[in-house]
Coordinates of C-alpha atoms in Angstrom, one line a residue:
M1 CA 74.2 90.1 70.7
A2 CA 75.1 93.0 68.6
H3 CA 77.7 92.4 65.8
P4 CA 81.1 93.6 67.0
L5 CA 81.5 95.8 63.9
N6 CA 78.4 97.8 64.7
R7 CA 80.5 100.1 66.9
N8 CA 83.0 100.9 64.2
F9 CA 81.3 104.2 63.2
Q10 CA 81.4 105.3 66.9
N11 CA 85.0 104.2 67.2
L12 CA 85.8 106.2 64.0
F13 CA 84.2 109.3 65.6
Q14 CA 86.2 108.8 68.8
V15 CA 89.5 108.5 66.9
A16 CA 88.7 111.6 64.9
R17 CA 87.7 113.5 68.1
W18 CA 90.9 112.5 69.9
S19 CA 93.0 113.4 66.9
L20 CA 91.7 116.9 67.1
L21 CA 92.1 117.1 70.9
I22 CA 95.7 115.8 70.7
L23 CA 96.9 118.4 68.1
P24 CA 97.3 121.2 70.7
V25 CA 98.8 118.8 73.2
A26 CA 101.5 117.8 70.6
L27 CA 102.1 121.3 69.5
L28 CA 102.5 122.7 73.0
V29 CA 104.3 119.9 74.7
G30 CA 106.6 119.3 71.7
S31 CA 107.5 123.0 71.5
F32 CA 108.0 123.4 75.3
N33 CA 110.3 120.4 75.4
A34 CA 112.3 121.5 72.4
F35 CA 112.8 124.8 74.2
F36 CA 113.8 122.9 77.4
L37 CA 116.3 120.8 75.5
W38 CA 117.9 123.9 74.0
L39 CA 118.1 125.6 77.4
L40 CA 119.5 122.4 79.0
S41 CA 122.2 122.2 76.3
E42 CA 123.1 125.8 76.8
A43 CA 123.3 125.4 80.6
T44 CA 125.5 122.3 80.3
Q45 CA 127.9 124.0 78.0
A46 CA 128.0 127.0 80.3
R47 CA 128.8 124.8 83.3
I48 CA 131.5 122.9 81.4
A49 CA 133.1 126.2 80.3
N50 CA 132.9 127.7 83.9
P51 CA 133.6 124.9 86.4
W52 CA 133.5 127.4 89.3
L53 CA 129.7 127.5 88.9
I54 CA 129.4 124.3 91.0
Y55 CA 130.4 126.3 94.1
L56 CA 127.1 128.2 93.8
L57 CA 125.0 125.0 93.8
P58 CA 123.8 125.5 97.4
V59 CA 122.7 129.1 96.6
A60 CA 120.9 127.8 93.5
G61 CA 119.2 125.2 95.7
L62 CA 117.9 127.9 98.0
A63 CA 116.4 129.6 95.0
I64 CA 114.7 126.4 93.9
V65 CA 113.3 125.6 97.4
Y66 CA 112.0 129.2 97.8
S67 CA 110.3 129.1 94.4
Y68 CA 108.5 125.9 95.1
R69 CA 107.5 126.9 98.7
N70 CA 106.1 130.3 97.6
W71 CA 104.8 129.7 94.1
G72 CA 104.6 126.0 93.5
K73 CA 101.3 125.2 95.2
N74 CA 101.3 121.3 95.0
S75 CA 103.8 121.2 92.1
A76 CA 106.4 119.6 94.4
G77 CA 104.5 116.3 94.0
G78 CA 106.1 116.1 90.5
N79 CA 105.5 112.9 88.5
N80 CA 103.8 111.2 91.5
L81 CA 101.2 114.0 91.5
I82 CA 100.4 113.3 87.8
M83 CA 100.1 109.6 88.5
D84 CA 97.8 110.2 91.5
E85 CA 95.6 112.4 89.3
I86 CA 95.3 109.7 86.6
H87 CA 94.4 107.1 89.3
Q88 CA 91.9 109.4 91.1
A89 CA 91.0 113.0 90.7
G90 CA 92.3 115.3 93.4
E91 CA 93.3 119.0 93.5
G92 CA 94.5 118.8 89.9
V93 CA 97.9 119.5 88.3
P94 CA 98.7 123.3 88.5
V95 CA 99.7 124.8 85.2
R96 CA 102.5 126.6 86.9
M97 CA 104.2 123.2 87.4
G98 CA 105.4 123.2 83.8
P99 CA 107.4 126.5 83.7
L100 CA 108.5 126.1 87.3
V101 CA 110.1 122.6 86.8
L102 CA 111.6 123.7 83.5
F103 CA 113.6 126.6 84.8
T104 CA 114.5 124.9 88.1
T105 CA 115.8 121.9 86.3
V106 CA 117.9 124.1 84.1
I107 CA 119.2 125.9 87.2
T108 CA 120.1 122.5 88.8
H109 CA 122.2 121.5 85.7
L110 CA 123.8 124.9 85.3
F111 CA 125.2 124.8 88.8
G112 CA 126.3 121.1 88.7
G113 CA 123.5 119.0 90.2
S114 CA 123.4 115.4 89.0
A115 CA 119.9 114.9 87.6
G116 CA 118.1 114.0 84.4
R117 CA 115.4 115.5 82.2
E118 CA 112.5 112.9 81.9
G119 CA 110.8 114.1 85.0
T120 CA 110.7 117.7 83.8
A121 CA 109.4 116.7 80.4
V122 CA 106.6 114.5 81.9
Q123 CA 105.6 117.3 84.3
I124 CA 105.4 119.8 81.4
G125 CA 103.2 117.3 79.6
G126 CA 101.0 116.7 82.6
A127 CA 100.6 120.4 83.5
T128 CA 99.8 121.3 79.8
T129 CA 97.2 118.6 79.3
D130 CA 95.4 119.3 82.7
W131 CA 95.1 122.9 81.6
L132 CA 93.8 121.9 78.2
S133 CA 91.3 119.6 79.8
K134 CA 89.8 122.5 81.7
V135 CA 89.8 124.7 78.5
F136 CA 88.0 121.9 76.6
K137 CA 85.7 121.2 79.6
L138 CA 86.4 117.4 79.3
S139 CA 84.8 114.8 81.5
E140 CA 86.8 113.2 84.3
D141 CA 87.5 110.1 82.3
D142 CA 88.6 112.1 79.3
R143 CA 90.8 114.2 81.6
K144 CA 92.6 111.1 82.8
M145 CA 93.2 110.1 79.2
M146 CA 94.6 113.5 78.4
L147 CA 97.0 113.4 81.3
T148 CA 98.2 110.0 80.1
A149 CA 98.7 111.5 76.6
G150 CA 100.6 114.3 78.2
V151 CA 103.0 111.9 79.9
A152 CA 103.5 110.1 76.6
A153 CA 104.1 113.3 74.7
G154 CA 106.6 114.5 77.3
F155 CA 108.6 111.3 77.3
A156 CA 108.6 110.8 73.6
S157 CA 109.6 114.4 72.7
I158 CA 112.5 114.5 75.2
F159 CA 114.1 111.2 74.1
G160 CA 112.9 110.9 70.5
T161 CA 111.2 107.6 71.2
P162 CA 107.5 107.9 70.4
F163 CA 106.4 104.2 70.7
T164 CA 108.3 103.9 74.0
G165 CA 106.6 107.1 75.3
A166 CA 103.2 105.8 74.5
I167 CA 103.7 102.4 76.2
F168 CA 105.6 104.0 79.1
A169 CA 102.6 106.3 79.9
L170 CA 100.3 103.3 80.2
E171 CA 102.7 100.8 81.8
V172 CA 104.1 103.1 84.5
L173 CA 100.7 103.4 86.3
F174 CA 100.5 99.8 87.5
I175 CA 103.1 97.1 88.2
G176 CA 102.1 94.1 86.1
R177 CA 99.1 95.5 84.3
I178 CA 98.6 97.7 81.3
K179 CA 95.2 99.3 80.6
F180 CA 95.1 100.1 76.9
N181 CA 92.0 102.4 77.1
A182 CA 94.2 105.5 76.5
I183 CA 96.5 103.9 73.8
I184 CA 95.1 105.9 70.9
P185 CA 95.5 109.4 72.6
A186 CA 98.9 108.4 74.0
L187 CA 100.2 107.1 70.7
L188 CA 99.0 110.1 68.7
A189 CA 100.4 112.5 71.3
A190 CA 103.8 110.7 71.5
I191 CA 104.2 110.6 67.7
L192 CA 103.1 114.1 67.0
A193 CA 104.9 115.7 69.9
N194 CA 108.1 114.1 68.8
V195 CA 107.5 115.4 65.3
V196 CA 107.0 118.9 66.6
A197 CA 110.1 118.8 68.8
S198 CA 112.2 117.5 65.9
A199 CA 110.8 120.2 63.6
W200 CA 112.1 122.8 66.1
G201 CA 115.5 121.2 65.8
A202 CA 115.6 119.3 69.1
H203 CA 118.6 117.0 69.2
H204 CA 118.3 113.4 70.3
T205 CA 121.3 111.3 71.0
H206 CA 122.0 108.3 68.7
Y207 CA 123.7 105.2 70.0
L208 CA 125.4 102.4 68.1
I209 CA 126.1 98.7 68.8
N210 CA 128.9 97.4 66.7
F211 CA 128.7 93.8 67.9
D212 CA 128.0 91.5 65.0
Q213 CA 126.4 88.3 66.2
V214 CA 127.2 85.1 64.3
S215 CA 126.0 82.0 66.2
T216 CA 125.8 78.4 65.2
L217 CA 124.3 75.3 66.8
F218 CA 124.9 71.7 65.5
G219 CA 126.5 73.3 62.5
H220 CA 123.5 75.6 61.6
A221 CA 123.1 79.3 62.0
V222 CA 120.8 80.4 64.9
D223 CA 119.5 83.7 66.0
I224 CA 120.6 83.4 69.7
D225 CA 124.0 82.7 71.3
L226 CA 123.1 80.5 74.3
L227 CA 126.2 81.2 76.2
L228 CA 125.7 85.0 75.6
M229 CA 122.1 84.6 76.7
A230 CA 123.3 83.1 80.0
K231 CA 125.6 86.0 80.5
V232 CA 122.8 88.4 79.8
I233 CA 120.6 86.8 82.5
I234 CA 123.5 87.0 85.1
A235 CA 124.1 90.7 84.2
A236 CA 120.4 91.5 84.3
I237 CA 120.2 90.3 87.9
G238 CA 122.9 92.9 88.7
F239 CA 121.0 95.5 86.7
G240 CA 117.8 94.8 88.7
I241 CA 119.7 95.2 92.0
A242 CA 121.2 98.5 90.7
G243 CA 117.7 99.8 89.9
Y244 CA 116.5 98.8 93.3
L245 CA 119.5 100.6 94.9
F246 CA 118.8 103.7 92.9
G247 CA 115.2 104.0 94.1
E248 CA 116.0 103.0 97.7
L249 CA 119.0 105.3 98.0
T250 CA 117.1 108.3 96.7
H251 CA 114.1 107.7 99.0
G252 CA 116.5 106.8 101.9
F253 CA 118.5 110.0 101.6
K254 CA 115.3 112.0 101.5
D255 CA 114.0 110.3 104.7
L256 CA 117.4 110.8 106.4
F257 CA 117.5 114.5 105.5
N258 CA 114.0 115.1 106.7
A259 CA 114.7 113.2 110.0
T260 CA 117.9 115.0 110.8
L261 CA 118.0 118.4 109.1
K262 CA 114.2 118.9 108.8
N263 CA 114.4 122.5 107.3
P264 CA 114.2 122.3 103.5
Y265 CA 116.5 125.2 103.1
L266 CA 119.1 123.6 105.2
I267 CA 118.6 120.2 103.5
V268 CA 119.2 121.7 100.0
V269 CA 122.4 123.5 101.2
V270 CA 123.8 120.4 102.8
G271 CA 123.0 118.3 99.8
G272 CA 124.7 120.8 97.5
L273 CA 127.8 120.9 99.7
M274 CA 127.9 117.1 99.6
V275 CA 127.9 117.1 95.8
I276 CA 130.6 119.7 95.8
I277 CA 132.8 117.8 98.3
I278 CA 132.4 114.4 96.5
T279 CA 133.2 116.1 93.1
Q280 CA 136.3 117.8 94.4
L281 CA 137.5 114.5 96.0
L282 CA 137.1 112.8 92.6
G283 CA 139.1 115.6 90.8
N284 CA 136.8 115.7 87.8
Y285 CA 133.2 116.6 86.7
D286 CA 132.3 113.4 85.0
Y287 CA 129.5 112.5 87.4
I288 CA 127.5 115.7 87.6
G289 CA 125.1 117.2 85.1
I290 CA 123.3 115.3 82.5
G291 CA 126.1 112.9 81.7
V292 CA 125.2 112.0 78.1
Y293 CA 128.5 113.2 76.6
P294 CA 131.9 113.4 78.3
S295 CA 132.8 116.9 79.6
R296 CA 136.5 116.3 79.0
D297 CA 138.9 114.2 76.9
G298 CA 138.8 110.6 78.3
G299 CA 135.9 111.4 80.6
V300 CA 133.1 109.0 81.6
S301 CA 129.6 109.4 80.1
I302 CA 126.8 107.4 78.7
T303 CA 128.3 107.5 75.2
S304 CA 131.8 106.6 76.4
A305 CA 130.4 103.5 78.1
F306 CA 129.7 101.9 74.7
T307 CA 133.5 101.6 74.1
E308 CA 136.0 99.4 75.9
G309 CA 137.7 101.3 78.7
G310 CA 135.0 104.0 78.5
A311 CA 134.0 103.6 82.2
E312 CA 135.6 102.7 85.5
W313 CA 134.3 99.8 87.6
Y314 CA 132.9 102.2 90.2
S315 CA 131.4 104.7 87.7
W316 CA 127.9 103.5 88.2
I317 CA 128.2 103.8 92.0
L318 CA 129.4 107.4 91.9
K319 CA 126.6 108.5 89.5
L320 CA 124.0 106.6 91.6
V321 CA 125.1 108.3 94.9
L322 CA 125.5 111.8 93.5
T323 CA 122.1 111.7 91.8
A324 CA 120.4 110.3 94.9
I325 CA 121.8 113.1 97.0
T326 CA 120.9 115.8 94.4
L327 CA 117.2 114.7 94.0
A328 CA 116.7 113.9 97.7
A329 CA 118.0 117.3 98.7
G330 CA 115.4 119.1 96.7
Y331 CA 117.1 119.9 93.4
K332 CA 115.0 119.3 90.3
G333 CA 115.3 117.1 87.2
G334 CA 114.5 113.6 86.2
E335 CA 115.8 110.2 87.2
V336 CA 115.8 108.4 83.8
T337 CA 119.0 109.8 82.2
P338 CA 121.0 109.1 85.4
L339 CA 119.6 105.6 85.3
F340 CA 120.9 105.3 81.7
F341 CA 124.3 106.4 82.9
V342 CA 124.2 103.9 85.8
G343 CA 123.1 101.1 83.6
A344 CA 125.5 101.8 80.7
T345 CA 128.6 102.1 82.9
L346 CA 127.6 99.0 84.9
G347 CA 127.0 97.1 81.7
N348 CA 130.4 98.3 80.4
F349 CA 132.0 96.8 83.6
L350 CA 130.0 93.5 83.5
G351 CA 130.7 93.0 79.8
W352 CA 134.4 93.3 80.5
V353 CA 134.3 91.0 83.5
M354 CA 132.3 88.3 81.6
G355 CA 134.2 88.6 78.3
A356 CA 131.0 89.8 76.6
P357 CA 130.5 92.5 74.0
V358 CA 130.9 95.8 75.9
D359 CA 128.7 97.9 73.6
L360 CA 125.9 95.3 73.8
F361 CA 126.1 95.1 77.6
A362 CA 126.2 98.9 77.9
A363 CA 123.0 99.0 75.9
L364 CA 121.4 96.2 78.0
G365 CA 122.3 98.0 81.2
F366 CA 121.0 101.3 79.8
L367 CA 117.6 99.7 79.3
A368 CA 117.4 97.2 82.1
V369 CA 118.3 99.5 85.0
F370 CA 115.6 101.9 83.8
A371 CA 113.2 99.0 83.5
A372 CA 114.0 97.8 87.1
A373 CA 113.7 101.3 88.7
T374 CA 110.5 102.3 86.9
N375 CA 108.9 98.8 86.6
T376 CA 108.3 99.3 82.8
P377 CA 110.0 96.4 81.1
L378 CA 107.9 96.4 78.0
A379 CA 108.5 100.1 77.3
C380 CA 112.2 99.6 77.9
T381 CA 112.3 96.7 75.5
I382 CA 110.6 98.9 72.8
M383 CA 113.1 101.7 73.6
G384 CA 115.9 99.2 72.8
V385 CA 114.4 98.8 69.3
E386 CA 113.9 102.5 68.8
L387 CA 117.4 103.5 70.0
F388 CA 119.6 100.5 69.0
G389 CA 117.7 98.6 66.4
A390 CA 115.6 95.3 66.3
E391 CA 118.5 92.9 65.7
Y392 CA 119.1 92.5 69.5
L393 CA 115.5 92.4 70.6
P394 CA 115.7 89.0 72.3
Y395 CA 118.5 90.2 74.5
F396 CA 116.8 93.5 75.3
A397 CA 113.6 91.7 76.4
L398 CA 115.5 89.1 78.4
A399 CA 117.5 91.8 80.2
C400 CA 114.6 94.1 80.9
Y401 CA 112.2 91.5 82.2
T402 CA 114.9 89.7 84.3
A403 CA 116.0 93.0 85.9
Y404 CA 112.3 93.9 86.5
Y405 CA 111.8 90.7 88.5
F406 CA 114.9 91.1 90.6
S407 CA 114.2 94.7 91.6
G408 CA 111.3 93.8 93.9
H409 CA 108.2 95.9 94.7
T410 CA 110.2 99.1 94.7
G411 CA 110.8 102.0 92.3
I412 CA 111.4 105.6 91.8
Y413 CA 107.7 106.5 91.7
S414 CA 106.0 106.1 95.0
S415 CA 102.5 106.5 93.5
Q416 CA 102.9 103.6 91.2
R417 CA 100.5 100.8 92.2
V418 CA 100.9 97.1 92.4
A419 CA 98.5 95.1 90.3
V420 CA 100.4 91.8 89.8
S421 CA 103.1 90.6 92.1
K422 CA 106.6 90.1 90.7
T423 CA 106.7 86.4 91.1
L424 CA 106.4 83.3 88.9
E425 CA 104.1 81.8 91.5
H426 CA 100.3 81.7 91.1
G427 CA 97.7 83.4 93.2
R428 CA 99.7 86.5 94.1
D429 CA 97.7 89.2 92.2
H430 CA 96.8 92.4 94.0
D431 CA 93.8 94.8 93.7
G432 CA 95.9 97.6 92.2
L433 CA 95.1 100.0 95.1
N434 CA 98.3 99.9 97.1
K435 CA 101.1 102.3 96.1
I436 CA 104.7 101.0 96.2
G437 CA 105.3 103.8 98.7
L438 CA 103.3 101.7 101.2
Y439 CA 105.5 98.7 100.5
R440 CA 108.5 100.8 101.4
E441 CA 106.9 101.6 104.8
H442 CA 106.6 97.9 105.6
N443 CA 109.9 96.9 104.2
S444 CA 112.2 99.7 105.3
S445 CA 115.7 100.1 103.9
S446 CA 118.6 100.7 106.3
L447 CA 118.4 104.5 105.7
K448 CA 114.7 104.5 106.2
H449 CA 115.1 102.4 109.4
L450 CA 117.7 104.9 110.6
A451 CA 115.5 107.9 109.8
N452 CA 112.6 106.3 111.7
K453 CA 114.8 105.8 114.7
L454 CA 116.0 109.4 114.6
T455 CA 112.4 110.6 114.3
K456 CA 111.3 108.6 117.3
K457 CA 114.2 109.9 119.4
D458 CA 113.1 113.5 118.6
K459 CA 109.6 112.7 119.8

């Protein structure tokens, strides 16, 4: 048997090769996402300054649907298309996906849709790297690694979390399994794309937990408060259910719209009108747009959720519903930032109910609802360290993995595949071929069941 170090020269060559291949990925994806963040900020400020723009949301939706139907090719597949291409080569990721999703996401935010930004950044990364793969004439295996690196670069540069971006790109492909074959390209792409975006002046939000933990047991200082740990587990079950509801409600509204309204132009208009009506009934604009910062004094946002009284008990429900309607109707944007909003505001409420530190529980909800909805608990635990610091790492991990277990075989990405069951029992592994979209077909939600009944009646 050959000595294990005999491959080191070949490994060194591969690292050098991938370093060169990743440089244009980082430069392009980091620059595009810095431009996207600037446009998004400008659009958000314009909407806040001109609240009447929300009344044009249905018209903006018509423009978005028209753009995708006439120029999008298969771009409408979004993040799921990129995941499918990494699993098995198909028609490819069209380069037009990048600019198309960038501008339509900005339009969604300008006119008051409730959406995020991660999906856009990931699609920019996927479209860019698939094009570069063709330029460099890469093999199919190398192309898949480039696509994975594109996902990592997009995620990292939009949130300023390079290590999270690298792990997320690998972990999101399979539930329960991480293949580290693309870790070097993904890590290089994530770090360098974040550097490029930062060099362009891209702004990333910083969060702060003021809770100072001092715990003792039998008269000695310990790192973990056992009572607080029990509260974290209870809250994390709620975070897992919230992540489940987010995915199911988004898919459910989409099924219901397709079963009843059918025409995509009609669907986007009705969805836009629903957002307008709910917003007007609320009497404020806290739950539309990106939601990172409050749009008014005393308003609810992700940042406000880290303070006592910074969210209402129902804030997470409103954001969840408005985002599900927006995305299901055909407007563009990501799901992750709304998941942060849902989690942080739910954590704010649960922290108050259980007499726990509100800022810590807002952070736990921020991470754990995202972990539950995307099935990426490791990436979310690492995100906790990158955004909030390593001091609370045990609580981050406990919340993310508990929420992950209690969200079931569901999620926001239908093309994600199940490799290992979410169970503590043995003998439940899968072959990694079934998409979670198939699990939804066999375990229909109420909205999915209603949509199926309506479809059968039409036939």
